[in-house]
Amino acid sequence: MKKSLLRIVAIFVAVAFIVGIGYAVVPKYASAKSSKKQIKIGLSLATLQEERWHKDRDEFVKAAQKLGAKVLVQAANMDDVKQKEQCENLISQGVDVLVIVPNNAEVFTSIIEEAHKAKIPVISYDRLIKNANVDLYISFDNIKVGELQGKYLTSKVPKGNYFVFRGAPTDNNATLFYQGAMKYIQPLVKSGKVKVLFDQPVKDWKPEEALRLCENALTAAKNNVQGILAPNDGTAGGIIQALKAQGLAGKVVVTGQDADLAAVKRIVEGTQTMTVFKDVRLLAKKAAEVAVELAKGKKVSQLKDVNGKVYNGKLNVPSILLTPVAVDKSNIDKVLIQSGWFTKEQVYGKK
């Protein structure tokens, strides 16, 4: 009887030991599996006001998802305080990389410091973050963008009166566009062939602000203008609206940038003269790829696509710079339709 009882106890202890091992092993195994967490990328957009930013967002998310990453997207509607709060929120959610399109290039020092404390690298996307330890800058060659605008404008209007519109003063790209354009405009001003009757920035890139400024400039110049440097397609739209009211649309050369569909249609109808195409499909895809590489632990110095450095007021930021293309009536089909940016039906409204 005692022997039987001892056997039962021994079996019970053995079973309990085996079961105990099983429960000890299972949580350990589950923990190891869950450690391979999905990469999370925070994408902070200054705005979704212009058509192009919707494309940047969608292409970035699509490219990141193909690489197995999750993207948390925030848009600040041109509000500096809101964008900083959104970035803080993304950091608190434990993103592995933070990608920022800054509304105001000058206000992100504390955000980047906070991200770095959490060991989160920061990529400055399209617009350069100033005076801060940003890890990487990826954009188009924005001085080249301005050069394309200035070269086109001066070739079409080698003499006459100009209005010069600059982009938002809070956006470093606006400064670069202006610098590039003035490389071509300033020599003509110096020679006396061109007179700049108006030269002002457009707050927040707003078309309605460009419209108001152009109305005032036209009044002051008594409509005597032959060429207008518009920094992007949105502002060009406002400027052309002001020109239409004075019967000048199509008679004044107007530049642009971004290859928005509305702008391309204006080029076809003859009221806008050119735009600059920056294929954000390539930009967003490349940004997503390098964001994932950094999230996996690769250092910026190991990224094969870094092809330059851009000084941001504090340091020379390693940069990936893509090439923009000037577009007018002569190459819309080749550059924008054959590349799949738009369909023929979208541009011309016919099959």
PDB file of C-alpha atoms in Angstrom, residues 37 40 83 87 91 134 141 148 174 176 205 216-217 245 251 254 278 310 334:
ATOM      1  CA  LYS A  37       8.802  43.479 -34.157  1.00  0.00           C
ATOM      2  CA  LYS A  40       7.581  51.577 -37.488  1.00  0.00           C
ATOM      3  CA  GLN A  83       3.763  69.642 -36.074  1.00  0.00           C
ATOM      4  CA  CYS A  87       6.494  64.587 -33.811  1.00  0.00           C
ATOM      5  CA  ILE A  91       8.510  59.534 -30.767  1.00  0.00           C
ATOM      6  CA  VAL A 134      19.576  65.980 -38.612  1.00  0.00           C
ATOM      7  CA  ASP A 141      18.575  69.463 -56.092  1.00  0.00           C
ATOM      8  CA  LEU A 148      15.540  75.586 -64.423  1.00  0.00           C
ATOM      9  CA  ALA A 174      12.201  78.648 -51.109  1.00  0.00           C
ATOM     10  CA  LEU A 176      17.320  77.664 -52.649  1.00  0.00           C
ATOM     11  CA  TRP A 205       2.785  79.065 -50.326  1.00  0.00           C
ATOM     12  CA  ASN A 216      -1.318  94.739 -56.065  1.00  0.00           C
ATOM     13  CA  ALA A 217       1.793  94.374 -58.236  1.00  0.00           C
ATOM     14  CA  ALA A 245      -8.826  89.436 -64.494  1.00  0.00           C
ATOM     15  CA  LYS A 251       0.480  86.974 -72.619  1.00  0.00           C
ATOM     16  CA  VAL A 254       4.771  82.314 -65.844  1.00  0.00           C
ATOM     17  CA  LYS A 278      10.152  66.343 -59.479  1.00  0.00           C
ATOM     18  CA  VAL A 310      24.139  70.309 -47.697  1.00  0.00           C
ATOM     19  CA  LYS A 334       7.364  62.340 -73.045  1.00  0.00           C
TER      20      LYS A 334
END
